[in-house]
Short mmCIF file of C-alpha atoms in Angstrom, two decimals:
data_model
loop_
_atom_site.label_atom_id
_atom_site.label_comp_id
_atom_site.label_asym_id
_atom_site.label_seq_id
_atom_site.Cartn_x
_atom_site.Cartn_y
_atom_site.Cartn_z
CA MET A 26 0.00 0.00 0.00
CA GLN A 27 2.86 2.38 0.71
CA LEU A 28 4.14 1.85 -2.82
CA GLY A 29 0.63 2.61 -4.06
CA PHE A 30 0.52 5.86 -2.08
CA ALA A 31 3.93 6.82 -3.45
CA MET A 32 2.92 6.26 -7.09
CA LEU A 33 -0.45 7.96 -6.62
CA CYS A 34 1.18 11.01 -5.01
CA ALA A 35 3.94 11.18 -7.61
CA GLY A 36 1.46 11.18 -10.50
CA SER A 37 -0.81 13.73 -8.84
CA VAL A 38 1.81 16.44 -8.39
CA ARG A 39 3.62 18.47 -11.02
CA ALA A 40 6.84 17.03 -12.39
CA LYS A 41 8.98 19.62 -10.62
CA ASN A 42 7.97 18.19 -7.22
CA THR A 43 8.22 14.46 -7.95
CA MET A 44 11.45 13.80 -6.03
CA ASN A 45 10.07 15.63 -3.01
CA ILE A 46 6.80 13.71 -2.73
CA MET A 47 8.52 10.37 -3.34
CA LEU A 48 11.02 11.10 -0.57
CA THR A 49 8.27 12.02 1.87
CA ASN A 50 6.50 8.73 1.19
CA VAL A 51 9.69 6.81 1.90
CA LEU A 52 10.20 8.77 5.11
CA ASP A 53 6.60 8.23 6.24
CA ALA A 54 7.50 4.55 6.35
CA ALA A 55 11.03 4.96 7.72
CA ALA A 56 10.40 7.62 10.38
CA GLY A 57 7.08 5.97 11.17
CA ALA A 58 8.81 2.67 11.85
CA ILE A 59 11.10 4.17 14.47
CA SER A 60 8.45 6.26 16.24
CA TYR A 61 5.92 3.42 16.20
CA TYR A 62 8.56 1.03 17.56
CA LEU A 63 9.63 3.37 20.35
CA PHE A 64 6.25 4.70 21.46
CA GLY A 65 3.32 4.10 19.13
CA PHE A 66 2.82 0.38 19.55
CA ALA A 67 2.81 0.69 23.34
CA PHE A 68 0.32 3.57 23.25
CA ALA A 69 -1.92 1.55 20.93
CA PHE A 70 -1.84 -1.97 22.31
CA GLY A 71 0.00 -1.93 25.63
CA THR A 72 -2.02 -4.12 27.97
CA PRO A 73 -3.17 -4.26 30.70
CA SER A 74 -4.01 -0.60 30.37
CA ASN A 75 -6.68 2.05 30.79
CA GLY A 76 -9.35 2.99 28.28
CA PHE A 77 -7.58 6.10 27.00
CA ILE A 78 -4.04 5.00 26.16
CA GLY A 79 -1.83 1.93 26.31
CA ARG A 80 0.90 2.16 28.92
CA HIS A 81 2.40 -1.27 29.55
CA HIS A 82 6.18 -0.84 29.78
CA SER A 83 7.08 -4.04 27.92
CA PHE A 84 5.58 -2.70 24.69
CA PHE A 85 7.83 0.41 24.51
CA ALA A 86 10.60 -0.40 22.02
CA LEU A 87 9.30 -3.99 22.22
CA SER A 88 11.51 -4.34 25.30
CA SER A 89 10.08 -7.69 26.45
CA TYR A 90 7.66 -8.48 23.66
CA PRO A 91 6.08 -10.96 23.10
CA GLU A 92 5.24 -11.97 26.63
CA ARG A 93 1.87 -13.68 26.27
CA PRO A 94 0.03 -16.03 23.89
CA GLY A 95 -1.56 -14.47 20.84
CA ALA A 96 0.93 -11.60 20.58
CA ASP A 97 3.95 -11.79 18.32
CA PHE A 98 6.23 -9.61 16.24
CA SER A 99 4.10 -10.11 13.13
CA PHE A 100 1.29 -8.22 14.86
CA PHE A 101 3.60 -5.25 15.42
CA LEU A 102 4.61 -5.28 11.76
CA TYR A 103 1.00 -5.40 10.60
CA GLN A 104 -0.04 -2.51 12.83
CA TRP A 105 2.96 -0.44 11.71
CA ALA A 106 1.65 -0.74 8.14
CA PHE A 107 -1.64 0.85 9.26
CA ALA A 108 0.19 3.64 11.08
CA ILE A 109 2.27 4.69 8.08
CA ALA A 110 -0.83 4.56 5.87
CA ALA A 111 -2.33 7.34 8.01
CA ALA A 112 0.87 9.36 7.63
CA GLY A 113 0.92 8.78 3.87
CA ILE A 114 -2.60 10.15 3.56
CA THR A 115 -1.58 13.37 5.30
CA SER A 116 1.48 13.92 3.10
CA GLY A 117 -0.75 14.14 0.02
CA SER A 118 -2.79 17.02 1.43
CA ILE A 119 0.23 19.24 1.98
CA ALA A 120 2.19 18.27 -1.12
CA GLU A 121 4.13 20.73 -3.31
CA ARG A 122 4.59 23.46 -0.70
CA THR A 123 5.82 21.94 2.57
CA GLN A 124 9.31 22.06 4.04
CA PHE A 125 11.09 18.77 4.42
CA VAL A 126 11.66 19.15 8.16
CA ALA A 127 7.92 19.56 8.68
CA TYR A 128 7.32 16.15 7.11
CA LEU A 129 9.73 14.52 9.56
CA ILE A 130 8.17 16.21 12.57
CA TYR A 131 4.52 15.61 11.75
CA SER A 132 5.08 12.03 10.55
CA SER A 133 6.88 11.04 13.76
CA PHE A 134 4.27 12.73 15.96
CA LEU A 135 1.34 11.24 14.04
CA THR A 136 2.65 7.67 14.03
CA GLY A 137 4.14 7.84 17.52
CA PHE A 138 1.24 9.39 19.43
CA VAL A 139 -1.83 10.74 17.62
CA TYR A 140 -2.72 7.67 15.55
CA PRO A 141 -1.80 5.08 18.24
CA THR A 142 -4.10 6.74 20.76
CA VAL A 143 -7.04 6.53 18.37
CA SER A 144 -6.27 2.91 17.49
CA HIS A 145 -6.20 2.11 21.22
CA TRP A 146 -9.67 3.58 21.67
CA PHE A 147 -11.29 1.52 18.93
CA TRP A 148 -9.09 -1.55 18.37
CA SER A 149 -7.49 -2.47 21.68
CA THR A 150 -9.30 -4.85 24.02
CA ASP A 151 -8.90 -2.13 26.68
CA GLY A 152 -10.13 0.79 24.53
CA TRP A 153 -13.08 2.74 25.92
CA ALA A 154 -15.04 2.57 22.64
CA SER A 155 -13.74 -0.73 21.25
CA ALA A 156 -16.20 -3.31 19.97
CA SER A 157 -13.72 -5.94 21.24
CA ARG A 158 -13.45 -4.61 24.80
CA SER A 159 -12.53 -7.52 27.05
CA ASP A 160 -14.69 -6.58 30.08
CA ASN A 161 -17.80 -6.36 27.86
CA ASN A 162 -18.48 -2.83 29.15
CA LEU A 163 -19.22 -1.58 25.64
CA LEU A 164 -20.14 1.93 24.51
CA PHE A 165 -23.97 1.88 24.19
CA GLY A 166 -23.72 -1.87 24.67
CA SER A 167 -22.17 -2.04 21.23
CA GLY A 168 -18.82 -0.35 20.86
CA ALA A 169 -17.87 1.37 17.63
CA ILE A 170 -17.32 -1.06 14.74
CA ASP A 171 -14.42 0.10 12.60
CA PHE A 172 -13.15 -3.22 11.36
CA ALA A 173 -10.17 -2.09 9.27
CA GLY A 174 -9.99 1.64 9.85
CA SER A 175 -12.36 3.98 7.98
CA GLY A 176 -12.08 6.15 11.07
CA VAL A 177 -8.93 4.95 12.80
CA VAL A 178 -6.74 5.19 9.68
CA HIS A 179 -8.51 7.18 6.97
CA MET A 180 -10.22 9.86 9.05
CA VAL A 181 -7.11 10.38 11.19
CA GLY A 182 -4.94 10.88 8.10
CA GLY A 183 -7.57 12.97 6.32
CA ILE A 184 -8.29 15.33 9.23
CA ALA A 185 -4.58 15.77 9.92
CA GLY A 186 -4.07 16.67 6.26
CA LEU A 187 -7.01 19.06 6.41
CA TRP A 188 -5.40 21.10 9.17
CA GLY A 189 -2.03 21.10 7.47
CA ALA A 190 -3.46 22.31 4.17
CA LEU A 191 -5.68 24.93 5.84
CA ILE A 192 -2.81 26.43 7.83
CA GLU A 193 -0.44 26.42 4.85
CA GLY A 194 -2.96 27.82 2.40
CA PRO A 195 -3.34 26.94 -1.28
CA ARG A 196 -0.48 26.50 -3.71
CA ILE A 197 0.57 29.54 -5.72
CA GLY A 198 -1.67 29.80 -8.77
CA ARG A 199 -4.35 27.42 -7.48
CA PHE A 200 -6.89 30.26 -7.41
CA ASP A 201 -6.72 33.37 -9.58
CA ARG A 202 -7.15 36.97 -8.46
CA LEU A 203 -10.90 36.69 -8.78
CA GLY A 204 -10.95 33.59 -6.61
CA ARG A 205 -11.70 31.22 -9.46
CA SER A 206 -10.32 27.70 -9.33
CA VAL A 207 -7.34 26.97 -11.59
CA ALA A 208 -6.46 23.33 -12.18
CA LEU A 209 -2.85 22.48 -11.33
CA ARG A 210 -2.85 19.08 -12.94
CA GLY A 211 -0.58 16.27 -11.92
CA HIS A 212 2.05 15.30 -14.45
CA SER A 213 1.38 11.57 -14.91
CA ALA A 214 -1.98 9.85 -15.20
CA SER A 215 -0.02 6.62 -15.73
CA LEU A 216 1.49 6.82 -12.25
CA VAL A 217 -1.91 7.62 -10.76
CA VAL A 218 -3.42 4.52 -12.34
CA LEU A 219 -0.45 2.39 -11.27
CA GLY A 220 -0.75 3.65 -7.71
CA THR A 221 -4.49 3.03 -7.69
CA PHE A 222 -4.10 -0.60 -8.73
CA LEU A 223 -1.35 -1.14 -6.17
CA LEU A 224 -3.60 0.29 -3.47
CA TRP A 225 -6.48 -1.85 -4.71
CA PHE A 226 -4.34 -4.95 -4.29
CA GLY A 227 -3.06 -3.76 -0.92
CA TRP A 228 -6.60 -3.23 0.33
CA TYR A 229 -7.07 -6.99 0.37
CA GLY A 230 -4.44 -7.06 3.09
CA PHE A 231 -6.00 -4.06 4.77
CA ASN A 232 -9.56 -5.42 4.98
CA PRO A 233 -9.65 -9.25 4.78
CA GLY A 234 -6.25 -9.34 6.50
CA SER A 235 -7.67 -7.63 9.57
CA PHE A 236 -9.20 -10.92 10.67
CA LEU A 237 -5.65 -12.02 11.61
CA THR A 238 -6.82 -15.66 11.71
CA ILE A 239 -8.51 -17.81 9.06
CA LEU A 240 -9.08 -21.27 10.52
CA LYS A 241 -11.88 -20.53 12.95
CA GLY A 242 -15.25 -22.25 12.74
CA TYR A 243 -18.52 -20.50 13.52
CA GLU A 244 -21.11 -23.29 13.60
CA LYS A 245 -20.58 -27.01 14.28
CA SER A 246 -23.64 -27.77 12.20
CA ARG A 247 -21.99 -26.18 9.17
CA PRO A 248 -18.33 -27.26 9.17
CA TYR A 249 -17.85 -25.77 5.70
CA TYR A 250 -18.65 -22.28 7.00
CA GLY A 251 -16.29 -20.28 9.19
CA GLN A 252 -14.00 -17.30 9.37
CA TRP A 253 -12.48 -18.29 6.03
CA SER A 254 -15.91 -17.52 4.56
CA ALA A 255 -15.93 -14.13 6.28
CA VAL A 256 -12.48 -13.38 4.88
CA GLY A 257 -13.73 -14.08 1.36
CA ARG A 258 -16.92 -12.09 1.91
CA THR A 259 -14.88 -9.14 3.14
CA ALA A 260 -12.82 -9.20 -0.05
CA VAL A 261 -16.05 -9.25 -2.07
CA THR A 262 -17.64 -6.30 -0.23
CA THR A 263 -14.39 -4.34 -0.58
CA THR A 264 -14.31 -4.99 -4.32
CA LEU A 265 -17.95 -4.11 -4.92
CA ALA A 266 -17.81 -0.85 -2.98
CA GLY A 267 -14.72 0.39 -4.81
CA CYS A 268 -15.98 -0.61 -8.25
CA THR A 269 -19.41 0.93 -7.68
CA SER A 270 -17.87 4.18 -6.53
CA ALA A 271 -15.55 4.23 -9.56
CA LEU A 272 -18.43 3.77 -12.02
CA THR A 273 -20.64 6.28 -10.22
CA THR A 274 -17.83 8.84 -10.34
CA LEU A 275 -17.19 8.13 -14.01
CA PHE A 276 -20.72 8.91 -15.15
CA SER A 277 -21.34 11.66 -12.59
CA LYS A 278 -18.24 13.59 -13.62
CA ARG A 279 -19.16 13.05 -17.28
CA LEU A 280 -22.44 14.83 -16.61
CA LEU A 281 -20.86 17.56 -14.49
CA ALA A 282 -17.65 18.23 -16.43
CA GLY A 283 -18.45 16.92 -19.91
CA HIS A 284 -15.58 14.45 -20.25
CA TRP A 285 -14.33 11.07 -19.03
CA ASN A 286 -11.53 11.60 -16.52
CA VAL A 287 -9.39 8.68 -15.35
CA ILE A 288 -8.00 10.67 -12.38
CA ASP A 289 -11.50 11.26 -11.04
CA VAL A 290 -12.37 7.60 -11.52
CA CYS A 291 -9.27 6.51 -9.60
CA ASN A 292 -10.12 8.84 -6.71
CA GLY A 293 -13.70 7.60 -6.76
CA LEU A 294 -12.49 4.01 -6.55
CA LEU A 295 -10.31 4.81 -3.55
CA GLY A 296 -13.16 6.71 -1.92
CA GLY A 297 -15.32 3.60 -2.11
CA PHE A 298 -12.53 1.54 -0.55
CA ALA A 299 -12.05 4.05 2.27
CA ALA A 300 -15.77 3.97 3.03
CA ILE A 301 -16.25 0.18 3.06
CA THR A 302 -13.20 -0.36 5.28
CA SER A 303 -15.26 0.13 8.45
CA GLY A 304 -18.07 -2.33 7.77
CA CYS A 305 -16.49 -4.65 5.20
CA ALA A 306 -16.75 -7.69 7.49
CA VAL A 307 -20.30 -7.17 8.78
CA VAL A 308 -22.39 -6.17 5.75
CA GLU A 309 -23.95 -8.06 2.86
CA PRO A 310 -22.40 -7.70 -0.61
CA TRP A 311 -25.45 -5.81 -1.91
CA ALA A 312 -25.02 -3.21 0.85
CA ALA A 313 -21.44 -2.59 -0.32
CA ILE A 314 -22.88 -1.34 -3.60
CA VAL A 315 -24.93 1.23 -1.66
CA CYS A 316 -21.79 2.19 0.26
CA GLY A 317 -19.80 2.80 -2.93
CA PHE A 318 -22.58 4.74 -4.64
CA VAL A 319 -22.95 7.20 -1.77
CA ALA A 320 -19.17 7.43 -1.25
CA SER A 321 -18.79 8.74 -4.79
CA TRP A 322 -21.22 11.57 -4.16
CA VAL A 323 -19.64 12.33 -0.79
CA LEU A 324 -16.32 12.80 -2.56
CA ILE A 325 -17.82 14.91 -5.35
CA GLY A 326 -19.69 17.05 -2.83
CA PHE A 327 -16.67 17.69 -0.65
CA ASN A 328 -14.57 18.57 -3.70
CA LEU A 329 -17.14 21.16 -4.78
CA LEU A 330 -17.17 22.55 -1.23
CA ALA A 331 -13.36 22.71 -1.22
CA LYS A 332 -13.37 24.85 -4.36
CA LYS A 333 -15.89 27.26 -2.87
CA LEU A 334 -13.85 27.58 0.31
CA LYS A 335 -10.60 27.95 -1.70
CA TYR A 336 -9.16 24.90 0.00
CA ASP A 337 -6.30 23.24 -1.87
CA ASP A 338 -5.50 19.53 -1.48
CA PRO A 339 -3.51 18.11 -4.43
CA LEU A 340 -4.54 14.52 -3.65
CA GLU A 341 -8.11 15.28 -2.47
CA ALA A 342 -6.95 13.39 0.61
CA ALA A 343 -9.02 15.20 3.23
CA GLN A 344 -12.15 14.92 1.11
CA LEU A 345 -11.50 11.32 0.11
CA HIS A 346 -10.17 9.77 3.29
CA GLY A 347 -11.79 12.13 5.78
CA GLY A 348 -15.18 12.51 4.09
CA CYS A 349 -15.59 8.99 2.72
CA GLY A 350 -14.14 7.52 5.91
CA ALA A 351 -16.81 9.30 7.97
CA TRP A 352 -19.51 8.06 5.60
CA GLY A 353 -18.15 4.53 6.04
CA LEU A 354 -18.68 4.70 9.80
CA ILE A 355 -22.25 5.92 9.33
CA PHE A 356 -22.86 3.25 6.70
CA THR A 357 -21.81 0.53 9.15
CA GLY A 358 -24.24 1.85 11.74
CA LEU A 359 -27.01 1.60 9.17
CA PHE A 360 -26.29 -1.67 7.33
CA ALA A 361 -24.37 -4.02 9.67
CA THR A 362 -26.24 -7.34 9.83
CA LYS A 363 -27.03 -9.17 13.06
CA ARG A 364 -25.52 -12.48 12.03
CA TYR A 365 -22.20 -11.10 10.85
CA VAL A 366 -21.77 -8.76 13.82
CA ASN A 367 -22.28 -11.65 16.24
CA GLU A 368 -19.91 -13.91 14.32
CA VAL A 369 -17.08 -11.45 13.87
CA TYR A 370 -17.31 -9.92 17.34
CA SER A 371 -18.26 -13.13 19.18
CA GLY A 372 -21.58 -12.13 20.69
CA ASP A 373 -25.17 -13.31 20.86
CA SER A 374 -27.30 -10.19 21.00
CA ARG A 375 -25.13 -7.26 20.01
CA PRO A 376 -26.65 -4.11 18.49
CA TYR A 377 -26.43 -3.98 14.70
CA GLY A 378 -27.46 -1.75 11.80
CA LEU A 379 -30.42 0.59 12.18
CA LEU A 380 -31.84 -0.18 8.72
CA MET A 381 -31.38 -3.92 9.34
CA GLY A 382 -33.64 -3.80 12.40
CA GLY A 383 -30.93 -3.51 15.04
CA GLY A 384 -31.91 -0.19 16.61
CA GLY A 385 -29.83 2.95 16.90
CA LYS A 386 -27.16 1.99 19.46
CA LEU A 387 -24.52 0.99 16.94
CA LEU A 388 -25.21 4.08 14.84
CA ALA A 389 -24.86 6.25 17.94
CA ALA A 390 -21.49 4.66 18.71
CA GLN A 391 -20.37 5.34 15.14
CA PHE A 392 -21.27 9.03 15.44
CA VAL A 393 -19.33 9.20 18.70
CA GLN A 394 -16.31 7.83 16.87
CA ILE A 395 -16.57 10.48 14.16
CA VAL A 396 -16.83 13.29 16.70
CA VAL A 397 -13.94 12.15 18.91
CA ILE A 398 -11.60 11.50 15.97
CA VAL A 399 -12.26 14.96 14.52
CA GLY A 400 -11.77 16.50 17.95
CA TRP A 401 -8.65 14.56 18.92
CA VAL A 402 -6.82 15.06 15.64
CA SER A 403 -7.79 18.73 15.59
CA VAL A 404 -6.45 19.48 19.09
CA THR A 405 -3.20 17.60 18.43
CA MET A 406 -2.26 18.08 14.80
CA GLY A 407 -3.80 21.55 14.43
CA PRO A 408 -1.52 23.17 17.04
CA LEU A 409 1.47 21.21 15.69
CA PHE A 410 1.02 22.58 12.17
CA TYR A 411 0.29 26.05 13.53
CA GLY A 412 3.46 25.97 15.64
CA LEU A 413 5.53 24.89 12.64
CA HIS A 414 3.95 27.71 10.66
CA LYS A 415 4.84 30.30 13.30
CA MET A 416 8.43 29.06 13.42
CA ASN A 417 8.67 29.27 9.61
CA LEU A 418 9.23 25.53 9.40
CA LEU A 419 6.07 24.63 7.50
CA ARG A 420 5.86 26.27 4.08
CA ILE A 421 8.67 26.80 1.59
CA SER A 422 9.38 30.22 0.10
CA ALA A 423 7.44 31.48 -2.91
CA GLU A 424 10.61 31.39 -5.00
CA ASP A 425 11.27 27.74 -4.15
CA GLU A 426 7.65 26.84 -4.79
CA MET A 427 7.68 28.42 -8.23
CA ALA A 428 10.96 26.77 -9.18
CA GLY A 429 9.93 23.40 -7.78
CA MET A 430 11.28 21.65 -4.73
CA ASP A 431 13.15 19.02 -6.73
CA MET A 432 15.58 21.64 -8.01
CA THR A 433 15.78 23.87 -4.93
CA ARG A 434 15.72 21.22 -2.17
CA HIS A 435 16.67 17.86 -3.67
CA GLY A 436 19.48 18.52 -6.11
CA GLY A 437 17.67 18.17 -9.42
CA PHE A 438 14.57 17.05 -11.25
CA ALA A 439 13.28 13.48 -11.18
CA TYR A 440 13.24 13.34 -14.97
CA ALA A 441 16.02 14.09 -17.47
CA TYR A 442 14.44 16.72 -19.68
CA ASN A 443 17.68 17.56 -21.50
CA ASP A 444 20.16 14.77 -22.04
CA GLU A 445 22.97 16.62 -23.80
CA ASP A 446 25.35 13.67 -23.61
CA GLU A 447 23.21 11.48 -25.83
CA VAL A 448 24.75 11.00 -29.28
CA SER A 449 22.77 9.71 -32.20
CA VAL A 450 23.55 8.89 -35.81
CA LYS A 451 21.37 10.93 -38.14
CA PRO A 452 19.75 9.23 -41.18
CA TRP A 453 22.28 10.85 -43.52
CA GLY A 454 25.20 9.50 -41.52
CA LYS A 455 26.29 12.58 -39.56
CA VAL A 456 26.88 12.29 -35.84
CA GLY A 457 25.37 14.87 -33.51
CA HIS A 458 23.49 15.52 -30.30
CA THR A 459 19.80 14.97 -29.78
CA SER A 460 17.83 16.93 -27.23
CA GLN A 461 14.25 17.23 -26.11
CA SER A 462 14.58 20.99 -25.79
CA SER A 463 14.42 23.53 -28.58
CA THR A 464 17.75 25.05 -27.54
CA PRO A 465 20.52 24.30 -30.08
CA THR A 466 23.13 21.91 -28.79
CA PRO A 467 26.77 22.89 -29.17
CA PRO A 468 28.90 20.71 -31.44
CA LEU A 469 31.01 17.87 -30.14
CA THR A 470 34.50 18.87 -28.98
CA ALA A 471 37.54 16.78 -28.30
#
């Protein structure tokens, strides 16, 4: 998935900032690994703990981990992948105008503290709002169901990116003097499509992989049916939501803009994936189609709102991951089925989706999750970005932004526009230089 984020980001920015965005994606993983190892994993899953944050000493820097059955190093590695996904989402929102040091600071803080705290709340067996809480003292008797992270991962990354982009302001030239939107198109649709397919493939680790185990039976009377069936169903719901959102975006944007746009379709696909990530394990396949259809319009609506508010996000990350992630939590509260909720979360009479006859308790828990994630990320990441802004560590200078960060900050462009050392033999037999520029090339010298 990190490779998918890197390709998607690279294709969505202008060529003069390709090296910069690729480096930030590498560092999201690298810096995130160290901060998550030192602090994040303990804050997220340290147990025994309290409902707010993990605090068991053996989990810091994995000092004496694993120390109990069911916990092993593979679990740390899997959760690190989720943490750096949240950081990768944020880097897209603030692309093309952010200082390199700011990336290092926010990425370490997000993966080491902000994200782990949220994942503790909703994924740890000690978390105050977790649907898997071990003492069965569940929020509204239900707990918030966020199976693979529509809120924990996507909303956290999206809201963090929202604050970063708001405090930085739009890129130079994004809006003209009259306030009208000016498209600053990414330089490679090919990289966008490549990144989208890589993310699509990675999502099967994100969603079905969140079961962690496969060989678990549900009913003795049906030995052919068990968690392996739920894993497959989760892959199906994930696929249907993304594909429905992609098609809905395709035809909707055709009506709104008058053309078929592959970039919009790719973003629509990812919006459907972000939305279904919460309820992928507890809804019927037909409901995933509803999820994807609405997710497309959520993304379109937030993009229109962003233009009106003169908000600039090169990857549409806040709209896509924040907006569609929030819709995914609401969707789960509406469409989660009784049977699947009880199977996946090992209960007999747990609350389930409102529209499936399960009452409003689960939906209420989902709204609580949306509110607390928006609030927590805002009071942590907002002041961080504002502090970096006040210390002149957030945004690059106007001169550097116009020239492109690859040249001013990273030693040169990602692409060789002018290869003056290339020698070719012309059709009439004369040897000379070839160049992609219109500037004449000086003759060869000894």
